[in-house]
DNA sequence: GTCTATAATCTGATAGAC
DNA sequence: GTCTATCAGATTATAGAC
């Protein structure tokens, strides 16, 4: 019969996922090479050994591909932030700050996709948005554990850490001139916003 | 004779400059509409009422056009920074900070061109670079007048102010959520870096 | 799921007439 | 300095055979 057994479906699904993974990896590589907006489905297909049209089996549009990249990048950031957890809030805060800056600067293209509106027609979908909100909630929690409830503090913090990442990425990719200032920025921030010191 | 009189040359030069100006203005508008990397010579030519090929009389390549945009944007930033001068260094510093943040956020595309490496093949030429260095020198001078000689201070400052602009531009273009924190960021910065207080 | 074929359109850039 | 004509590609996306 033409109805596949469950075994068939599983193997097919596994293969589908693997190919999808391969395409996403190649997409990151292509974007790093040619710029985020310069990502081309043709070149992408060639590196995975496919005809360009076959990509549409896995992503029904170029924006859907950007969307998948956005979502997986934010999910990865979230898991890095969680891995930076620590019982001492002060230590946790420093670790989170470093994890964030490191994550942003280790891949400039990923940074642009997540934090700069640089792809003309693209707006992230609900999956990516969810992770983005979770990342922010996590940071808010740490601040609360440090006795910092001021909502302005969170905005200043994202500006400072994002600014370090942005400067490093734009002016000296791969270097340490700005990322090396993270500890200093953290003390500066705490001196301004942490209570009683 | 075929040699034009000085009068001819002048009129021709004036007309050339005017057309060039018109093209640059249209280029900014086009970039704001379609994204910086999405700037198209065809569309640009159409809005100035020209055939696309005629643009090459004024800019010998697309990168040369980007270059001109970059240079004029940095020159404008420099003149704004100079306009923010003030005998009291403390006041001058605050004014410079606000001028910078305001300049960055009033045109997101211009911000991306100047401070984010977002156009794949583009590297700014010597004209733009000169203005960029001058802007930085001006800020360094103000810091020196505040008694801040630490070179790390300048890098932290560009990160903080650039970060405010980046967050505002990416997350709430046209709003005041981050730019409204400029004064607070300035005090935070001075508390960390200014001597004896 | 992958292919061929192709639509429909865009891209930056050059040569040469006027 | 502007035009016509054109090159030599690129782009995303769809239809339909196998």
Tab-separated table of N, CA and C in Angstrom, chain B residues 31-162:
chain	number	residue	atom	x	y	z
B	31	UNK	N	17.554	54.633	0.545
B	31	UNK	CA	18.091	53.746	1.584
B	31	UNK	C	17.137	53.656	2.770
B	32	UNK	N	16.519	54.783	3.120
B	32	UNK	CA	15.568	54.774	4.230
B	32	UNK	C	14.362	53.906	3.888
B	33	UNK	N	14.009	53.902	2.630
B	33	UNK	CA	12.827	53.146	2.178
B	33	UNK	C	13.123	51.644	2.089
B	34	UNK	N	14.240	51.304	1.419
B	34	UNK	CA	14.491	49.906	1.078
B	34	UNK	C	15.619	49.262	1.863
B	35	UNK	N	16.102	49.955	2.866
B	35	UNK	CA	17.237	49.422	3.615
B	35	UNK	C	18.543	49.826	2.953
B	36	UNK	N	19.592	49.883	3.757
B	36	UNK	CA	20.869	50.382	3.272
B	36	UNK	C	21.443	49.480	2.183
B	37	UNK	N	21.401	48.173	2.424
B	37	UNK	CA	21.931	47.235	1.438
B	37	UNK	C	20.986	47.102	0.245
B	38	UNK	N	19.746	47.529	0.421
B	38	UNK	CA	18.750	47.414	-0.639
B	38	UNK	C	18.709	48.610	-1.565
B	39	UNK	N	19.617	49.530	-1.345
B	39	UNK	CA	19.704	50.699	-2.214
B	39	UNK	C	20.002	50.260	-3.646
B	40	UNK	N	19.168	50.706	-4.572
B	40	UNK	CA	19.317	50.289	-5.975
B	40	UNK	C	19.558	51.478	-6.885
B	41	UNK	N	20.553	51.351	-7.749
B	41	UNK	CA	20.890	52.458	-8.648
B	41	UNK	C	19.754	52.753	-9.615
B	42	UNK	N	19.058	51.696	-10.012
B	42	UNK	CA	17.929	51.874	-10.929
B	42	UNK	C	16.846	52.746	-10.319
B	43	UNK	N	16.424	52.340	-9.107
B	43	UNK	CA	15.372	53.088	-8.419
B	43	UNK	C	15.833	54.508	-8.128
B	44	UNK	N	17.081	54.621	-7.724
B	44	UNK	CA	17.660	55.931	-7.437
B	44	UNK	C	17.599	56.840	-8.663
B	45	UNK	N	18.009	56.299	-9.807
B	45	UNK	CA	17.989	57.081	-11.040
B	45	UNK	C	16.574	57.523	-11.388
B	46	UNK	N	15.625	56.622	-11.185
B	46	UNK	CA	14.257	56.949	-11.548
B	46	UNK	C	13.752	58.151	-10.743
B	47	UNK	N	14.079	58.184	-9.433
B	47	UNK	CA	13.563	59.287	-8.615
B	47	UNK	C	14.213	60.624	-8.964
B	48	UNK	N	15.427	60.604	-9.527
B	48	UNK	CA	16.007	61.884	-9.943
B	48	UNK	C	15.736	62.157	-11.420
B	49	UNK	N	14.952	61.285	-12.078
B	49	UNK	CA	14.583	61.513	-13.469
B	49	UNK	C	15.721	61.321	-14.442
B	50	UNK	N	16.502	60.265	-14.184
B	50	UNK	CA	17.667	59.973	-15.012
B	50	UNK	C	17.613	58.515	-15.448
B	51	UNK	N	18.372	58.189	-16.470
B	51	UNK	CA	18.601	56.780	-16.776
B	51	UNK	C	19.688	56.268	-15.821
B	52	UNK	N	19.551	55.028	-15.385
B	52	UNK	CA	20.497	54.482	-14.396
B	52	UNK	C	21.955	54.674	-14.801
B	53	UNK	N	22.236	54.518	-16.084
B	53	UNK	CA	23.626	54.577	-16.542
B	53	UNK	C	24.242	55.956	-16.349
B	54	UNK	N	23.388	56.984	-16.365
B	54	UNK	CA	23.916	58.345	-16.255
B	54	UNK	C	24.484	58.638	-14.870
B	55	UNK	N	24.083	57.850	-13.889
B	55	UNK	CA	24.617	58.050	-12.543
B	55	UNK	C	26.131	57.887	-12.520
B	56	UNK	N	26.631	57.078	-13.444
B	56	UNK	CA	28.064	56.790	-13.440
B	56	UNK	C	28.904	58.012	-13.803
B	57	UNK	N	28.234	59.051	-14.328
B	57	UNK	CA	28.943	60.306	-14.550
B	57	UNK	C	29.306	60.955	-13.217
B	58	UNK	N	28.461	60.699	-12.202
B	58	UNK	CA	28.659	61.364	-10.905
B	58	UNK	C	29.348	60.479	-9.870
B	59	UNK	N	29.090	59.167	-9.962
B	59	UNK	CA	29.755	58.226	-9.056
B	59	UNK	C	30.191	57.017	-9.880
B	60	UNK	N	31.486	56.757	-9.887
B	60	UNK	CA	31.975	55.740	-10.822
B	60	UNK	C	31.681	54.316	-10.378
B	61	UNK	N	31.068	54.164	-9.205
B	61	UNK	CA	30.615	52.837	-8.783
B	61	UNK	C	29.620	52.994	-7.637
B	62	UNK	N	28.951	51.914	-7.304
B	62	UNK	CA	28.002	51.978	-6.198
B	62	UNK	C	28.735	52.239	-4.885
B	63	UNK	N	29.894	51.633	-4.729
B	63	UNK	CA	30.679	51.849	-3.518
B	63	UNK	C	31.109	53.304	-3.365
B	64	UNK	N	31.399	53.956	-4.494
B	64	UNK	CA	31.762	55.368	-4.433
B	64	UNK	C	30.591	56.187	-3.900
B	65	UNK	N	29.384	55.767	-4.240
B	65	UNK	CA	28.192	56.449	-3.725
B	65	UNK	C	28.075	56.253	-2.215
B	66	UNK	N	28.203	55.010	-1.761
B	66	UNK	CA	28.205	54.735	-0.322
B	66	UNK	C	29.265	55.581	0.376
B	67	UNK	N	30.403	55.655	-0.266
B	67	UNK	CA	31.518	56.408	0.299
B	67	UNK	C	31.146	57.868	0.499
B	68	UNK	N	30.523	58.457	-0.499
B	68	UNK	CA	30.118	59.858	-0.406
B	68	UNK	C	29.086	60.038	0.704
B	69	UNK	N	28.157	59.089	0.822
B	69	UNK	CA	27.159	59.164	1.888
B	69	UNK	C	27.850	59.107	3.249
B	70	UNK	N	28.780	58.166	3.374
B	70	UNK	CA	29.513	58.003	4.625
B	70	UNK	C	30.248	59.291	4.997
B	71	UNK	N	30.971	59.849	4.033
B	71	UNK	CA	31.776	61.039	4.303
B	71	UNK	C	30.894	62.217	4.696
B	72	UNK	N	29.795	62.417	3.980
B	72	UNK	CA	28.983	63.591	4.301
B	72	UNK	C	28.262	63.410	5.633
B	73	UNK	N	27.927	62.162	5.978
B	73	UNK	CA	27.265	61.938	7.262
B	73	UNK	C	28.220	62.208	8.420
B	74	UNK	N	29.455	61.765	8.284
B	74	UNK	CA	30.421	61.998	9.353
B	74	UNK	C	30.779	63.469	9.464
B	75	UNK	N	30.862	64.155	8.320
B	75	UNK	CA	31.141	65.589	8.340
B	75	UNK	C	30.027	66.328	9.070
B	76	UNK	N	28.793	65.909	8.830
B	76	UNK	CA	27.656	66.537	9.503
B	76	UNK	C	27.695	66.267	11.009
B	77	UNK	N	28.045	65.037	11.384
B	77	UNK	CA	28.158	64.716	12.808
B	77	UNK	C	29.214	65.605	13.468
B	78	UNK	N	30.339	65.753	12.767
B	78	UNK	CA	31.415	66.589	13.300
B	78	UNK	C	30.940	68.012	13.533
B	79	UNK	N	30.180	68.552	12.571
B	79	UNK	CA	29.737	69.945	12.730
B	79	UNK	C	28.717	70.060	13.867
B	80	UNK	N	27.921	69.017	14.063
B	80	UNK	CA	26.985	69.036	15.200
B	80	UNK	C	27.729	68.997	16.538
B	81	UNK	N	28.784	68.174	16.557
B	81	UNK	CA	29.574	68.081	17.787
B	81	UNK	C	30.224	69.429	18.093
B	82	UNK	N	30.708	70.086	17.050
B	82	UNK	CA	31.347	71.387	17.250
B	82	UNK	C	30.344	72.422	17.736
B	83	UNK	N	29.120	72.314	17.207
B	83	UNK	CA	28.070	73.251	17.615
B	83	UNK	C	27.682	73.057	19.074
B	84	UNK	N	28.004	71.889	19.613
B	84	UNK	CA	27.640	71.602	21.009
B	84	UNK	C	28.685	72.101	22.000
B	85	UNK	N	29.725	72.759	21.478
B	85	UNK	CA	30.803	73.230	22.360
B	85	UNK	C	30.269	74.184	23.430
B	86	UNK	N	31.009	74.256	24.564
B	86	UNK	CA	30.598	75.126	25.673
B	86	UNK	C	31.808	75.340	26.572
B	87	UNK	N	31.971	76.567	27.119
B	87	UNK	CA	33.135	76.835	27.973
B	87	UNK	C	33.223	75.898	29.180
B	88	UNK	N	32.088	75.610	29.809
B	88	UNK	CA	32.104	74.684	30.949
B	88	UNK	C	32.188	73.245	30.433
B	89	UNK	N	33.285	72.540	30.741
B	89	UNK	CA	33.466	71.196	30.184
B	89	UNK	C	32.351	70.216	30.586
B	90	UNK	N	31.838	70.380	31.768
B	90	UNK	CA	30.743	69.507	32.230
B	90	UNK	C	29.505	69.682	31.333
B	91	UNK	N	29.178	70.948	31.071
B	91	UNK	CA	28.038	71.248	30.194
B	91	UNK	C	28.334	70.767	28.778
B	92	UNK	N	29.550	71.049	28.307
B	92	UNK	CA	29.934	70.617	26.962
B	92	UNK	C	29.786	69.111	26.808
B	93	UNK	N	30.203	68.382	27.822
B	93	UNK	CA	30.132	66.924	27.780
B	93	UNK	C	28.691	66.431	27.642
B	94	UNK	N	27.819	66.974	28.467
B	94	UNK	CA	26.408	66.587	28.388
B	94	UNK	C	25.820	66.921	27.023
B	95	UNK	N	26.163	68.096	26.531
B	95	UNK	CA	25.619	68.513	25.234
B	95	UNK	C	26.122	67.631	24.101
B	96	UNK	N	27.395	67.294	24.159
B	96	UNK	CA	27.973	66.411	23.140
B	96	UNK	C	27.293	65.046	23.163
B	97	UNK	N	27.095	64.541	24.362
B	97	UNK	CA	26.459	63.230	24.506
B	97	UNK	C	25.061	63.236	23.898
B	98	UNK	N	24.297	64.260	24.222
B	98	UNK	CA	22.945	64.351	23.675
B	98	UNK	C	22.970	64.528	22.166
B	99	UNK	N	23.883	65.372	21.688
B	99	UNK	CA	23.973	65.599	20.245
B	99	UNK	C	24.275	64.297	19.515
B	100	UNK	N	25.183	63.507	20.077
B	100	UNK	CA	25.546	62.242	19.447
B	100	UNK	C	24.366	61.278	19.398
B	101	UNK	N	23.731	61.090	20.537
B	101	UNK	CA	22.607	60.155	20.599
B	101	UNK	C	21.476	60.611	19.675
B	102	UNK	N	21.212	61.908	19.699
B	102	UNK	CA	20.144	62.428	18.849
B	102	UNK	C	20.466	62.241	17.367
B	103	UNK	N	21.722	62.519	17.029
B	103	UNK	CA	22.137	62.370	15.628
B	103	UNK	C	21.982	60.924	15.161
B	104	UNK	N	22.347	59.992	16.023
B	104	UNK	CA	22.274	58.570	15.654
B	104	UNK	C	20.848	58.091	15.487
B	105	UNK	N	19.972	58.554	16.354
B	105	UNK	CA	18.622	57.996	16.361
B	105	UNK	C	17.685	58.704	15.388
B	106	UNK	N	18.034	59.895	14.959
B	106	UNK	CA	17.109	60.602	14.074
B	106	UNK	C	17.094	59.989	12.670
B	107	UNK	N	18.076	59.174	12.346
B	107	UNK	CA	18.089	58.485	11.053
B	107	UNK	C	18.762	57.112	11.197
B	108	UNK	N	17.964	56.072	11.412
B	108	UNK	CA	18.503	54.735	11.670
B	108	UNK	C	19.425	54.228	10.561
B	109	UNK	N	19.080	54.534	9.322
B	109	UNK	CA	19.909	54.069	8.206
B	109	UNK	C	21.294	54.705	8.259
B	110	UNK	N	21.318	55.990	8.542
B	110	UNK	CA	22.594	56.686	8.672
B	110	UNK	C	23.415	56.086	9.804
B	111	UNK	N	22.744	55.769	10.900
B	111	UNK	CA	23.434	55.125	12.016
B	111	UNK	C	24.073	53.804	11.588
B	112	UNK	N	23.323	52.997	10.857
B	112	UNK	CA	23.856	51.711	10.390
B	112	UNK	C	25.053	51.906	9.477
B	113	UNK	N	24.959	52.885	8.595
B	113	UNK	CA	26.072	53.143	7.675
B	113	UNK	C	27.336	53.567	8.422
B	114	UNK	N	27.168	54.458	9.408
B	114	UNK	CA	28.344	54.993	10.092
B	114	UNK	C	28.936	54.028	11.100
B	115	UNK	N	28.078	53.302	11.823
B	115	UNK	CA	28.591	52.607	13.002
B	115	UNK	C	28.450	51.097	12.972
B	116	UNK	N	27.749	50.557	12.006
B	116	UNK	CA	27.645	49.102	11.912
B	116	UNK	C	28.175	48.689	10.551
B	117	UNK	N	28.939	47.620	10.505
B	117	UNK	CA	29.427	47.134	9.205
B	117	UNK	C	28.314	46.297	8.577
B	118	UNK	N	27.435	46.972	7.833
B	118	UNK	CA	26.223	46.282	7.391
B	118	UNK	C	26.144	46.144	5.885
B	119	UNK	N	26.943	46.953	5.149
B	119	UNK	CA	26.998	46.813	3.700
B	119	UNK	C	28.180	45.916	3.345
B	120	UNK	N	27.886	44.735	2.735
B	120	UNK	CA	28.906	43.719	2.492
B	120	UNK	C	30.247	44.190	1.958
B	121	UNK	N	30.311	44.748	0.764
B	121	UNK	CA	31.619	45.024	0.161
B	121	UNK	C	32.230	46.373	0.509
B	122	UNK	N	31.566	47.134	1.384
B	122	UNK	CA	31.936	48.542	1.557
B	122	UNK	C	32.926	48.797	2.699
B	123	UNK	N	33.977	49.533	2.394
B	123	UNK	CA	34.878	50.082	3.415
B	123	UNK	C	35.042	51.573	3.132
B	124	UNK	N	34.867	52.397	4.139
B	124	UNK	CA	34.938	53.847	3.942
B	124	UNK	C	36.317	54.293	3.474
B	125	UNK	N	36.342	55.310	2.648
B	125	UNK	CA	37.594	55.858	2.123
B	125	UNK	C	38.199	56.888	3.055
B	126	UNK	N	39.273	57.520	2.622
B	126	UNK	CA	40.042	58.441	3.481
B	126	UNK	C	39.253	59.658	3.950
B	127	UNK	N	38.384	60.233	3.088
B	127	UNK	CA	37.616	61.411	3.486
B	127	UNK	C	36.767	61.133	4.719
B	128	UNK	N	35.971	60.060	4.624
B	128	UNK	CA	35.121	59.702	5.744
B	128	UNK	C	35.933	59.382	6.979
B	129	UNK	N	37.021	58.661	6.779
B	129	UNK	CA	37.868	58.263	7.896
B	129	UNK	C	38.401	59.472	8.650
B	130	UNK	N	38.787	60.512	7.875
B	130	UNK	CA	39.331	61.717	8.501
B	130	UNK	C	38.305	62.343	9.450
B	131	UNK	N	37.060	62.468	8.959
B	131	UNK	CA	36.021	63.044	9.815
B	131	UNK	C	35.794	62.165	11.041
B	132	UNK	N	35.825	60.847	10.842
B	132	UNK	CA	35.594	59.930	11.958
B	132	UNK	C	36.634	60.139	13.053
B	133	UNK	N	37.882	60.288	12.627
B	133	UNK	CA	38.959	60.498	13.591
B	133	UNK	C	38.781	61.834	14.310
B	134	UNK	N	38.366	62.850	13.538
B	134	UNK	CA	38.170	64.171	14.142
B	134	UNK	C	37.076	64.150	15.213
B	135	UNK	N	36.002	63.426	14.927
B	135	UNK	CA	34.930	63.318	15.918
B	135	UNK	C	35.464	62.717	17.212
B	136	UNK	N	36.245	61.670	17.079
B	136	UNK	CA	36.788	60.993	18.250
B	136	UNK	C	37.760	61.895	19.012
B	137	UNK	N	38.563	62.655	18.252
B	137	UNK	CA	39.509	63.570	18.892
B	137	UNK	C	38.781	64.619	19.723
B	138	UNK	N	37.686	65.104	19.153
B	138	UNK	CA	36.912	66.126	19.842
B	138	UNK	C	36.400	65.604	21.185
B	139	UNK	N	35.893	64.364	21.188
B	139	UNK	CA	35.390	63.786	22.431
B	139	UNK	C	36.533	63.565	23.419
B	140	UNK	N	37.677	63.134	22.878
B	140	UNK	CA	38.840	62.910	23.747
B	140	UNK	C	39.260	64.219	24.443
B	141	UNK	N	39.180	65.315	23.690
B	141	UNK	CA	39.521	66.614	24.259
B	141	UNK	C	38.622	66.969	25.429
B	142	UNK	N	37.312	66.765	25.222
B	142	UNK	CA	36.372	67.074	26.300
B	142	UNK	C	36.698	66.256	27.547
B	143	UNK	N	36.960	64.975	27.349
B	143	UNK	CA	37.296	64.123	28.487
B	143	UNK	C	38.536	64.653	29.201
B	144	UNK	N	39.520	65.061	28.417
B	144	UNK	CA	40.744	65.593	29.024
B	144	UNK	C	40.430	66.827	29.861
B	145	UNK	N	39.553	67.678	29.351
B	145	UNK	CA	39.185	68.896	30.101
B	145	UNK	C	38.426	68.559	31.383
B	146	UNK	N	37.878	67.350	31.435
B	146	UNK	CA	37.211	66.900	32.669
B	146	UNK	C	38.190	66.163	33.574
B	147	UNK	N	39.451	66.127	33.151
B	147	UNK	CA	40.459	65.447	33.952
B	147	UNK	C	40.494	63.947	33.744
B	148	UNK	N	39.840	63.493	32.680
B	148	UNK	CA	39.798	62.054	32.397
B	148	UNK	C	40.789	61.733	31.288
B	149	UNK	N	41.906	61.141	31.646
B	149	UNK	CA	42.928	60.814	30.650
B	149	UNK	C	42.950	59.341	30.304
B	150	UNK	N	42.288	58.529	31.121
B	150	UNK	CA	42.221	57.084	30.897
B	150	UNK	C	41.669	56.755	29.511
B	151	UNK	N	42.480	56.113	28.652
B	151	UNK	CA	41.983	55.800	27.305
B	151	UNK	C	40.803	54.829	27.310
B	152	UNK	N	40.700	54.023	28.358
B	152	UNK	CA	39.549	53.114	28.443
B	152	UNK	C	38.242	53.882	28.577
B	153	UNK	N	38.310	55.070	29.151
B	153	UNK	CA	37.097	55.856	29.357
B	153	UNK	C	36.423	56.170	28.032
B	154	UNK	N	37.228	56.538	27.047
B	154	UNK	CA	36.660	56.874	25.744
B	154	UNK	C	35.942	55.672	25.128
B	155	UNK	N	36.551	54.496	25.239
B	155	UNK	CA	35.924	53.298	24.682
B	155	UNK	C	34.634	52.948	25.415
B	156	UNK	N	34.637	53.091	26.731
B	156	UNK	CA	33.409	52.829	27.483
B	156	UNK	C	32.331	53.820	27.057
B	157	UNK	N	32.733	55.072	26.884
B	157	UNK	CA	31.756	56.095	26.510
B	157	UNK	C	31.135	55.808	25.140
B	158	UNK	N	31.958	55.488	24.162
B	158	UNK	CA	31.392	55.186	22.841
B	158	UNK	C	30.484	53.963	22.912
B	159	UNK	N	30.837	52.996	23.756
B	159	UNK	CA	29.985	51.816	23.911
B	159	UNK	C	28.638	52.200	24.514
B	160	UNK	N	28.671	53.017	25.555
B	160	UNK	CA	27.434	53.384	26.252
B	160	UNK	C	26.519	54.204	25.347
B	161	UNK	N	27.069	55.272	24.749
B	161	UNK	CA	26.232	56.142	23.920
B	161	UNK	C	25.796	55.425	22.645
B	162	UNK	N	26.728	54.687	22.027
B	162	UNK	CA	26.370	53.895	20.850
B	162	UNK	C	25.332	52.841	21.190
